[in-house]
PDB file of C-alpha atoms in Angstrom:
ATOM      1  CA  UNK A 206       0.000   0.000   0.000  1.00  0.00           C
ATOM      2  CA  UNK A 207       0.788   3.739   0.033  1.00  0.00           C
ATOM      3  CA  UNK A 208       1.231   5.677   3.455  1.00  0.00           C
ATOM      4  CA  UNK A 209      -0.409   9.326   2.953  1.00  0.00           C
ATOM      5  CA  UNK A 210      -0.488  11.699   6.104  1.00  0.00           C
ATOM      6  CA  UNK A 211       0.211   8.834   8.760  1.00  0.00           C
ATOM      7  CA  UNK A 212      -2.575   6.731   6.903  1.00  0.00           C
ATOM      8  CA  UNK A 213      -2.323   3.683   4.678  1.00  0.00           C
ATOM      9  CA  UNK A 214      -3.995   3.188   1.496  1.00  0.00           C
ATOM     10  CA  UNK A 215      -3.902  -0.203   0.610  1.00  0.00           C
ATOM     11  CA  UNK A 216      -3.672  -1.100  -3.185  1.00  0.00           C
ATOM     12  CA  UNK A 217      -5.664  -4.369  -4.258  1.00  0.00           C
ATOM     13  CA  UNK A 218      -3.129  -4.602  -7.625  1.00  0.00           C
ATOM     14  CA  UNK A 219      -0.153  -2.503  -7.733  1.00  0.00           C
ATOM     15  CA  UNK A 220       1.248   0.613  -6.648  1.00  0.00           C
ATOM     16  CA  UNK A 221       2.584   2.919  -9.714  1.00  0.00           C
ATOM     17  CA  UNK A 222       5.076   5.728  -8.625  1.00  0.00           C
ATOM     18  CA  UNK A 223       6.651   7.990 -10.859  1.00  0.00           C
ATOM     19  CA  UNK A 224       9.358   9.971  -8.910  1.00  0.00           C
ATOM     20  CA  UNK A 225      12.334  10.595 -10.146  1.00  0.00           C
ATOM     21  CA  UNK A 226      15.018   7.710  -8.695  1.00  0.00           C
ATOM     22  CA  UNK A 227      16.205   9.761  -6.321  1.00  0.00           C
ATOM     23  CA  UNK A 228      13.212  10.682  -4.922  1.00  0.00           C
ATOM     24  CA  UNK A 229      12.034   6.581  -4.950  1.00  0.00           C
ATOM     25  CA  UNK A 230      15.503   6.575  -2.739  1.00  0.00           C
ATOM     26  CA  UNK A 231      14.151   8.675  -0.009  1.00  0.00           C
ATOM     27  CA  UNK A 232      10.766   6.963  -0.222  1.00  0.00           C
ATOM     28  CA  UNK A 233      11.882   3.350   0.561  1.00  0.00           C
ATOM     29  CA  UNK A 234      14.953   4.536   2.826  1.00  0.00           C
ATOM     30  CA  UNK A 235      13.557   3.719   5.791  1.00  0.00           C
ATOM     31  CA  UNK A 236      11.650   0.785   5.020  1.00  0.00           C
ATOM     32  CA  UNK A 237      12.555  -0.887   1.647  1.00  0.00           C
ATOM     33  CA  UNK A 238      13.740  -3.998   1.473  1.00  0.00           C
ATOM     34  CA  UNK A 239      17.261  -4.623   0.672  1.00  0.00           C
ATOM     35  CA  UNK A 240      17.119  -6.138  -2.321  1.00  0.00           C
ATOM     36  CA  UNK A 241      14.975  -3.062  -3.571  1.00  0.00           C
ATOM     37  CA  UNK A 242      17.180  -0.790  -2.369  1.00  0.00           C
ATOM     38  CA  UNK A 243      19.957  -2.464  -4.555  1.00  0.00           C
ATOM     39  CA  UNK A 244      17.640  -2.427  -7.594  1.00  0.00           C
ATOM     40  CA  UNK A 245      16.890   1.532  -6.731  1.00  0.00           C
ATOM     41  CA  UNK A 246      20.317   2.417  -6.076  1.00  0.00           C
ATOM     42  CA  UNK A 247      21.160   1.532  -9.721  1.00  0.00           C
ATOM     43  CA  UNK A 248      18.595   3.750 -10.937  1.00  0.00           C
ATOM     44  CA  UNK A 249      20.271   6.686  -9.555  1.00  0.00           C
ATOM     45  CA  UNK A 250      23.737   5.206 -10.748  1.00  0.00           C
ATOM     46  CA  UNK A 251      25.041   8.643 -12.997  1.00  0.00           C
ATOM     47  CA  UNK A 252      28.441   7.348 -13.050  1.00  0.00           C
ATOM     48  CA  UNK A 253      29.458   6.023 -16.510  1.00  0.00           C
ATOM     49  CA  UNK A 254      32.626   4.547 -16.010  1.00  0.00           C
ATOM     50  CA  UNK A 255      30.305   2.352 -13.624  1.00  0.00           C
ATOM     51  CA  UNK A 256      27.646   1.886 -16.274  1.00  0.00           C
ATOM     52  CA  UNK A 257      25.419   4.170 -14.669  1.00  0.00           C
ATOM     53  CA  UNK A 258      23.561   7.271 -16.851  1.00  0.00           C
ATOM     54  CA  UNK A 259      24.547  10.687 -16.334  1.00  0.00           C
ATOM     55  CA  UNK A 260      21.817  13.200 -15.790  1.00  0.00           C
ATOM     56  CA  UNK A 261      20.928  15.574 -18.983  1.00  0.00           C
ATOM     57  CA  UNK A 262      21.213  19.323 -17.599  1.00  0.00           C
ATOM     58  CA  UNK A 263      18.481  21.769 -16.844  1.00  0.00           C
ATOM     59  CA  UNK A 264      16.775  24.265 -18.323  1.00  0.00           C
ATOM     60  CA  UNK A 265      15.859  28.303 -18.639  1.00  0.00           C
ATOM     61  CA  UNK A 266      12.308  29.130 -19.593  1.00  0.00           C
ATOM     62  CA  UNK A 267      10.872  32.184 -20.286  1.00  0.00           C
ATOM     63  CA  UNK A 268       6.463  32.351 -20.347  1.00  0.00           C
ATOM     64  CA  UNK A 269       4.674  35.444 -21.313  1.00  0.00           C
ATOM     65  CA  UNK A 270       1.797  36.771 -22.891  1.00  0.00           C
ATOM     66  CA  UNK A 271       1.894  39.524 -25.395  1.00  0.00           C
ATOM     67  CA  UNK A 272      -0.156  42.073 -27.149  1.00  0.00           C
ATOM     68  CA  UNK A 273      -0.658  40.544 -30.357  1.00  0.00           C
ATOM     69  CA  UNK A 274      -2.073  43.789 -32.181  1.00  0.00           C
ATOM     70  CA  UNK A 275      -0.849  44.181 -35.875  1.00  0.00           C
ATOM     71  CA  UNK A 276       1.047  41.210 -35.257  1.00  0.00           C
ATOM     72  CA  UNK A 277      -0.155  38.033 -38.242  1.00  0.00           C
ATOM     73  CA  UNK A 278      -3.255  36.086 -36.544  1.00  0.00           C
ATOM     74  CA  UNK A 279      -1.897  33.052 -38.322  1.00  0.00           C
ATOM     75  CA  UNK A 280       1.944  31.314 -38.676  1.00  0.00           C
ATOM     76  CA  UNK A 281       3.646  31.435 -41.796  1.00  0.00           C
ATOM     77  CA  UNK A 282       7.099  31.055 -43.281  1.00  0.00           C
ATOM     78  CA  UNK A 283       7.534  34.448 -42.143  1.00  0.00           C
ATOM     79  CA  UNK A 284       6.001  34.539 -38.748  1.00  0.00           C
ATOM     80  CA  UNK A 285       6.167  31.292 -37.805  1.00  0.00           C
ATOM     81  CA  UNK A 286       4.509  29.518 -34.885  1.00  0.00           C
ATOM     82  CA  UNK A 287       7.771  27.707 -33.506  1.00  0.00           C
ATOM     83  CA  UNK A 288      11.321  27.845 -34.563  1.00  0.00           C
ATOM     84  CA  UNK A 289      14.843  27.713 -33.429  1.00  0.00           C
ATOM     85  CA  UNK A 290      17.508  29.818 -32.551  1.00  0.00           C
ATOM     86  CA  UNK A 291      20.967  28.896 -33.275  1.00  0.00           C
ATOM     87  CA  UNK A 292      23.944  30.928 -32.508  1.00  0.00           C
ATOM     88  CA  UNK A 293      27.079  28.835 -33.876  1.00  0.00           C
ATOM     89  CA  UNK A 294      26.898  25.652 -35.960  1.00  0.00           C
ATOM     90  CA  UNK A 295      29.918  24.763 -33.837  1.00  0.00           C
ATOM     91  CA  UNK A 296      28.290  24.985 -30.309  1.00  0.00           C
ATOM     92  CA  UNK A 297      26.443  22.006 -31.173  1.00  0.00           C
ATOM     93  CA  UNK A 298      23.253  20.585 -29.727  1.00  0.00           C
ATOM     94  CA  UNK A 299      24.449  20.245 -26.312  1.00  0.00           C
ATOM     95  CA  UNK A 300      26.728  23.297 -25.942  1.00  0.00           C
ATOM     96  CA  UNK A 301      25.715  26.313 -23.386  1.00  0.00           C
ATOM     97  CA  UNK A 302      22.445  28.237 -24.411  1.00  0.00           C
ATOM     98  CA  UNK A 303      23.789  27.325 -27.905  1.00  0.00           C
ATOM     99  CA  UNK A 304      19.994  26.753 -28.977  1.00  0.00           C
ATOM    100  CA  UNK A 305      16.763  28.063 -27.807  1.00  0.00           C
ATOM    101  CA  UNK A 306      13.527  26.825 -28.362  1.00  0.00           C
ATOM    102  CA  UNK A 307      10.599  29.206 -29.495  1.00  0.00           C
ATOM    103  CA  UNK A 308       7.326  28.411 -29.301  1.00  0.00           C
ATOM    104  CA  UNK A 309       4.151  30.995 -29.788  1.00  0.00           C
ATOM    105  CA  UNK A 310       0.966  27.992 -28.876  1.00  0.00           C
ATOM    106  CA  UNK A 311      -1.794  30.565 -29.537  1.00  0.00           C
ATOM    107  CA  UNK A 312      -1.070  30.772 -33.184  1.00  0.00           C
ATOM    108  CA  UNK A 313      -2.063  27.257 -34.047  1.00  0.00           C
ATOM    109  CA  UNK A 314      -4.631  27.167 -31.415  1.00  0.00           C
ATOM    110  CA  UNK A 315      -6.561  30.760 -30.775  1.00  0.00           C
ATOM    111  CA  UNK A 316      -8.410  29.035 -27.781  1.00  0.00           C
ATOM    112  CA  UNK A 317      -4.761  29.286 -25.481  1.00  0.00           C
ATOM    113  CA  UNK A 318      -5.312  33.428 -25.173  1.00  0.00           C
ATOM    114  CA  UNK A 319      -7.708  35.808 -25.373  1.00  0.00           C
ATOM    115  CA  UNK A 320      -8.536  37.880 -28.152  1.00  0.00           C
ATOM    116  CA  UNK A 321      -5.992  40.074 -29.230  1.00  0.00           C
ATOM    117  CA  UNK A 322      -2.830  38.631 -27.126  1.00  0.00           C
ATOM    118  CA  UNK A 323      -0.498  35.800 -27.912  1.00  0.00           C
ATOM    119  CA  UNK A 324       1.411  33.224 -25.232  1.00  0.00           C
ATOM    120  CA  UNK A 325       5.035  32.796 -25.567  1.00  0.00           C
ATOM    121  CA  UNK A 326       6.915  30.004 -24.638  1.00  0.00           C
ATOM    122  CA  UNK A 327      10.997  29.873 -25.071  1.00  0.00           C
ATOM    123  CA  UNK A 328      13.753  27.591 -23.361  1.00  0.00           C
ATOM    124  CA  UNK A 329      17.214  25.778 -23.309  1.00  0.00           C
ATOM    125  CA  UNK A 330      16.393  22.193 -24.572  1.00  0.00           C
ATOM    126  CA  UNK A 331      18.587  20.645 -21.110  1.00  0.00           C
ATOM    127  CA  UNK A 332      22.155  22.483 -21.734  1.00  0.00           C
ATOM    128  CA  UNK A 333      21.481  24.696 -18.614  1.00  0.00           C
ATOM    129  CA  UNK A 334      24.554  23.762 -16.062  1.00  0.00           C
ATOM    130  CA  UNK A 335      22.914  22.967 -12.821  1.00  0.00           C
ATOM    131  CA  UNK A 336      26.489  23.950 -11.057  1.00  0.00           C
ATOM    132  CA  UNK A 337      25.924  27.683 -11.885  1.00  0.00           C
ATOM    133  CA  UNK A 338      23.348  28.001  -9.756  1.00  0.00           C
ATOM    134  CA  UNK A 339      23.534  25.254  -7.291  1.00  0.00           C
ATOM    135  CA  UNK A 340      23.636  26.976  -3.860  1.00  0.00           C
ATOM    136  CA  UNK A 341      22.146  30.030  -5.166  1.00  0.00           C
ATOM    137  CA  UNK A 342      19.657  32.005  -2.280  1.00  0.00           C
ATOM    138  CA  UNK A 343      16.345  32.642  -4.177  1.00  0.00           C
ATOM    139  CA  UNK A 344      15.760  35.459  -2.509  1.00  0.00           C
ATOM    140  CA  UNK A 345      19.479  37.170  -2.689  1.00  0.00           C
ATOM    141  CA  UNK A 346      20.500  39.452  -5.339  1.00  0.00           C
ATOM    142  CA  UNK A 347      22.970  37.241  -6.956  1.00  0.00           C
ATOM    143  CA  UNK A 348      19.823  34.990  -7.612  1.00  0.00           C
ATOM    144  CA  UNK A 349      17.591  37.711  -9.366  1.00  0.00           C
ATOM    145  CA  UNK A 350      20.090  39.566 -11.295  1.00  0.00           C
ATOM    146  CA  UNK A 351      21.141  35.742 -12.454  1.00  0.00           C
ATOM    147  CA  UNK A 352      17.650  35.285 -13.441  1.00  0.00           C
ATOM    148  CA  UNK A 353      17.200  38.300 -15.086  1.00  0.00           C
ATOM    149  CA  UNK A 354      20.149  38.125 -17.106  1.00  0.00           C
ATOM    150  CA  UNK A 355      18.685  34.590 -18.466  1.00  0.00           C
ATOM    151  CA  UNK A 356      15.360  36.647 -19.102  1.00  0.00           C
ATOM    152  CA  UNK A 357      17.273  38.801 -21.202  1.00  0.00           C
ATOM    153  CA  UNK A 358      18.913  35.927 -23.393  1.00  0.00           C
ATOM    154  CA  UNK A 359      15.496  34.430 -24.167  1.00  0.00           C
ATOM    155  CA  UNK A 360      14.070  37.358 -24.656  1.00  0.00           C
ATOM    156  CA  UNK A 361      16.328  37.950 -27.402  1.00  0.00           C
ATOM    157  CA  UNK A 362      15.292  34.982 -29.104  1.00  0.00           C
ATOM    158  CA  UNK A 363      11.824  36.129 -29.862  1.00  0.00           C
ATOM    159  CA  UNK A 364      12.836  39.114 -30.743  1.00  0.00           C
ATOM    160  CA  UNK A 365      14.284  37.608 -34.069  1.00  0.00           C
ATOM    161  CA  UNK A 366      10.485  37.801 -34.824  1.00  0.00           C
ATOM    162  CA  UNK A 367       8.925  40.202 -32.917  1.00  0.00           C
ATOM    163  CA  UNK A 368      11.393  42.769 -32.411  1.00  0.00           C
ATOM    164  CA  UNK A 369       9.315  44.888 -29.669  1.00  0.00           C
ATOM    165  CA  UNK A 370       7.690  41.873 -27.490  1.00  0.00           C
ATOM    166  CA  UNK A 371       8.915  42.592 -24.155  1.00  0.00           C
ATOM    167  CA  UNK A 372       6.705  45.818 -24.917  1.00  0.00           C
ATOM    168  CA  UNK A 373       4.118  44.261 -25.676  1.00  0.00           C
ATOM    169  CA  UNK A 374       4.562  42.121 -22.697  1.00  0.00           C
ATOM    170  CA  UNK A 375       1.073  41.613 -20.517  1.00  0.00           C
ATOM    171  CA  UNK A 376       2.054  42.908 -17.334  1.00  0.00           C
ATOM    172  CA  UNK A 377       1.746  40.173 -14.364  1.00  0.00           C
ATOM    173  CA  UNK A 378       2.423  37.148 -16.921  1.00  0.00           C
ATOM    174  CA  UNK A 379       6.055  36.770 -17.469  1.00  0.00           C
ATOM    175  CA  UNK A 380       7.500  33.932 -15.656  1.00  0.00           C
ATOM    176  CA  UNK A 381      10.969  32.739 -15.585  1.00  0.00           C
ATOM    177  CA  UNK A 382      12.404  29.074 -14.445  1.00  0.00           C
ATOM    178  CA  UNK A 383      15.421  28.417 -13.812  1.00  0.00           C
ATOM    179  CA  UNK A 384      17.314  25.098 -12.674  1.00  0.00           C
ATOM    180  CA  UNK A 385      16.266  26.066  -9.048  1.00  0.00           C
ATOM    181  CA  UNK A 386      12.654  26.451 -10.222  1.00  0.00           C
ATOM    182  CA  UNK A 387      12.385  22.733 -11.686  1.00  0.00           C
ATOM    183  CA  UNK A 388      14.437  21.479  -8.315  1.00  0.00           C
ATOM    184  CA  UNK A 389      11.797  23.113  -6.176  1.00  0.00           C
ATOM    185  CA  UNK A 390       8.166  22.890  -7.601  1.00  0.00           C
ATOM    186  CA  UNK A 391       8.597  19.386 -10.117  1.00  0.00           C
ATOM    187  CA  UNK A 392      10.887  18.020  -7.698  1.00  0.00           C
ATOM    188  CA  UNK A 393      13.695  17.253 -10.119  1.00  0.00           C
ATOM    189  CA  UNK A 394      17.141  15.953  -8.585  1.00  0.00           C
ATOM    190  CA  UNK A 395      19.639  19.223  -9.564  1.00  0.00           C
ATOM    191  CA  UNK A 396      16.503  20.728 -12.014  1.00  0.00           C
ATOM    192  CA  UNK A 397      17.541  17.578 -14.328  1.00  0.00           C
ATOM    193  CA  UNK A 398      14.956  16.856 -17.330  1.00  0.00           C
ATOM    194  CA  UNK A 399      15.886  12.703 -16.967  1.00  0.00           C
ATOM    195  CA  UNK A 400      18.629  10.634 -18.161  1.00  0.00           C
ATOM    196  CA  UNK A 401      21.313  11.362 -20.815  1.00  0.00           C
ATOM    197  CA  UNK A 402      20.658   8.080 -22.733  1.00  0.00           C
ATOM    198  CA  UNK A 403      22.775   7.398 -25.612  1.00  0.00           C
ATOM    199  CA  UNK A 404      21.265   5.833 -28.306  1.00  0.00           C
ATOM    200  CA  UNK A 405      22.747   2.255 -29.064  1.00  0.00           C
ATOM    201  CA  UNK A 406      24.635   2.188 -26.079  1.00  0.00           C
ATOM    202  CA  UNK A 407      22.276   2.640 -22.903  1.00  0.00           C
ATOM    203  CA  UNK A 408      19.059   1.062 -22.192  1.00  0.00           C
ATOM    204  CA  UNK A 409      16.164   2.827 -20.029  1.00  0.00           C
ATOM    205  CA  UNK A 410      14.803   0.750 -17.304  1.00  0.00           C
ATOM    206  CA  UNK A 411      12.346  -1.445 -17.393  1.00  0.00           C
ATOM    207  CA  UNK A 412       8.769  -0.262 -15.191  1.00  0.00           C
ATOM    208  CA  UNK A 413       8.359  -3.502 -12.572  1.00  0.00           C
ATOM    209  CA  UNK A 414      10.475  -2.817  -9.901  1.00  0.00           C
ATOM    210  CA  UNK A 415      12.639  -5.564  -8.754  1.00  0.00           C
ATOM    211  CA  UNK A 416      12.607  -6.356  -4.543  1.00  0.00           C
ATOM    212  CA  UNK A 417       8.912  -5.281  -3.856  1.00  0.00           C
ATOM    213  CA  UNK A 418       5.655  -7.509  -5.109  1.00  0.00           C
ATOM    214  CA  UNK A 419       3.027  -5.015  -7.349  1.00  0.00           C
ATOM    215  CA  UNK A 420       5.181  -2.201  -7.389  1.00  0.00           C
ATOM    216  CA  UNK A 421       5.704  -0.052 -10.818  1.00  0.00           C
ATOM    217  CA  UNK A 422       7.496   2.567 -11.784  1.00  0.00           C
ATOM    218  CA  UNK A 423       7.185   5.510 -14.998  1.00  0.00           C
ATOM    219  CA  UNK A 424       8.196   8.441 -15.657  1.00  0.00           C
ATOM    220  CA  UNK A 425      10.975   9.988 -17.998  1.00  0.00           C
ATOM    221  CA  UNK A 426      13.744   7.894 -16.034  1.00  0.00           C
ATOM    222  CA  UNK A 427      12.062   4.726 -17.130  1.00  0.00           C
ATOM    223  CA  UNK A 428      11.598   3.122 -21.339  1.00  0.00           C
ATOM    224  CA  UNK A 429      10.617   5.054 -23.554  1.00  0.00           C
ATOM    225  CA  UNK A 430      12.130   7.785 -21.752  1.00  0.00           C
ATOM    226  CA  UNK A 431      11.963  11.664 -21.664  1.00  0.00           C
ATOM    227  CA  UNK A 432       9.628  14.338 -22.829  1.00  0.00           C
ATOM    228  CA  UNK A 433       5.538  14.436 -22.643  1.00  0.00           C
ATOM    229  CA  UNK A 434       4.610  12.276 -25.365  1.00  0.00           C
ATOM    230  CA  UNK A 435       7.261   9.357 -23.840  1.00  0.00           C
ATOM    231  CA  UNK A 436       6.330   9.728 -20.607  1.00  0.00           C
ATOM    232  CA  UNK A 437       2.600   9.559 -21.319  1.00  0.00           C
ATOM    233  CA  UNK A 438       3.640   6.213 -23.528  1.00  0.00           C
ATOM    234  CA  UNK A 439       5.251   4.603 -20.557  1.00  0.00           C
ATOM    235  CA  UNK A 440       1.848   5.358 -18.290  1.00  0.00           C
ATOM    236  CA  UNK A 441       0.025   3.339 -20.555  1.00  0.00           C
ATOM    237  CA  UNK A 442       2.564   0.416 -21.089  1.00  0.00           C
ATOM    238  CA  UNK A 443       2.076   0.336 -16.908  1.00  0.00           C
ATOM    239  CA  UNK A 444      -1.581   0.304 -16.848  1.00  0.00           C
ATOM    240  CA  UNK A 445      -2.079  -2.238 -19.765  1.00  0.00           C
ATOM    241  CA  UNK A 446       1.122  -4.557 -17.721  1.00  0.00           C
ATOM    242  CA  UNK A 447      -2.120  -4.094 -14.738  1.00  0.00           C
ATOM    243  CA  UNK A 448      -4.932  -4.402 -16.122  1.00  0.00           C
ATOM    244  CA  UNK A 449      -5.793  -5.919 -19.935  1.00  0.00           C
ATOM    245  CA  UNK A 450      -6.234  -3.654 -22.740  1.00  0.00           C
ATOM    246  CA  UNK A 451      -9.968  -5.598 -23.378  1.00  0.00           C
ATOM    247  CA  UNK A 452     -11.143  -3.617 -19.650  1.00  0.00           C
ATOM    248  CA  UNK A 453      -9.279  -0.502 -20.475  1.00  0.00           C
ATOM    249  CA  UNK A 454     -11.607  -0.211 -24.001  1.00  0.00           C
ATOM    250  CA  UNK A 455     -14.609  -0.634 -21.563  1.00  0.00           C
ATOM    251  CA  UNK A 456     -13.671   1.884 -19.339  1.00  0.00           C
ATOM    252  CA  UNK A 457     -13.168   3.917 -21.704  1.00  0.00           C
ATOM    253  CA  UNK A 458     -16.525   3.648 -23.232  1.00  0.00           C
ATOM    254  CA  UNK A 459     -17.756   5.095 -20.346  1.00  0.00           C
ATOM    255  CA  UNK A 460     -15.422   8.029 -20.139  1.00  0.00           C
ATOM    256  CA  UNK A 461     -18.377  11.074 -21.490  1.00  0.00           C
ATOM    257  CA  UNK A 462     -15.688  13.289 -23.991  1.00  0.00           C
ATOM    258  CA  UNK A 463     -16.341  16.898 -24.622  1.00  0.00           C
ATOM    259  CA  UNK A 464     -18.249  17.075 -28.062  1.00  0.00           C
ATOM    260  CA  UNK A 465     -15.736  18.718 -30.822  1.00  0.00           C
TER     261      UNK A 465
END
């Protein structure tokens, strides 16, 4: 079973838990068994030489909203709705805020902001060195004029299309994460995004956990690995290991959708 505020749940089936390995470490510290705790401590293995995975990096983001007058109410070639910046060939994929991510949502789908305004969306796709800010006070200056000079950077990148968003900014709506911010509120071990899995040489982890009857695991540390659509892939490979696809069709007969 599950032990929530001092009580127990107890699970007929299976228990499915989708923390990160380290935080499956804390959770069975005290009273995992030991051959679980062997299984778990592999999972959080980052050491290569020891055929663990290293951890990919964090992440900047930058969210906004923005006055969308005179700007094109649908994307094109030359306004598009997503794109890439790239500032050397030679940085590479992986090198230092080499590449951000641009995405503006409410151009494919008008529902995501009101009339009139657009939502922004920009990042670091995991090349964000976790050591730069590690130890960092939230609250001190160091922190915030750190964050704001990462503001600045992505800022830059939409302005490639928009040159005067961040006056056209909705005041109250910008929001910027940092490596800190995905530690604190999604609970990620050093603001990591999941394991640095090299294809044709590593292999994600399987979801039944070895050491401890019923018990599951998913997530992005766990096959098919990271990013929404995998992780959402790896939920269902869990639930139909549980229960057959046959009863999952019937239940979801039942489910009432919104019409379209």
């Amino acid at each position: 079973g599950v032990r929530v505020g001092g009580k127990t749940i107890k699970a007929k089936e299976a228990v499915v838990c989708n923390l990160t390995p380290k935080g499956i470490e804390g959770l069975i510290a005290k009273e995992g068994g030991e051959e679980l705790k062997e299984y778990v401590k592999g999972l959080t293995n980052t050491n290569v030489e020891e055929g663990g995975m290293e951890d990919l990096k964090s992440f900047i983001h930058l969210h906004a909203a923005i006055d969308a007058t005179d700007l094109p109410p649908v994307p094109s070639a030359d306004f598009p709705a997503q794109w890439a910046v790239i500032r050397t060939w030679e940085g590479g994929v992986e090198g230092p805020r080499n590449i951000v991510l641009c995405t503006m949502t409410s151009l494919i789908d008008p529902s995501l902001a009101p009339d009139g305004y657009h939502v922004l969306h920009a990042y670091t796709p995991a090349t964000e060195s976790y050591a730069d800010w590690e130890g960092l006070d939230r609250k001190s200056e160091e922190y915030k004029l750190k964050k704001a000079e990462a503001e600045d950077f992505l800022w830059k990148a939409f302005e490639e299309y928009i040159p005067n968003c961040r006056e056209r900014a909705v005041k109250g709506t910008v929001q910027v994460g940092t490596p800190l911010t995905h530690e604190r509120f999604l609970r990620r071990d050093k603001g990591s995004y999941g394991p640095r899995a090299v294809a044709g040489k590593d292999t994600l982890p399987g979801h039944k956990a070895t050491g401890a009857k019923g018990l599951w695991f998913c997530g992005d540390y766990f096959f098919p690995g990271i990013g929404v659509p995998a992780t959402a892939a790896g939920g269902a490979i869990v639930a139909n290991s549980i229960v057959d696809v046959d009863t999952h069709l019937g239940w979801l007969d039942k489910i009432k959708l919104p019409k379209q």
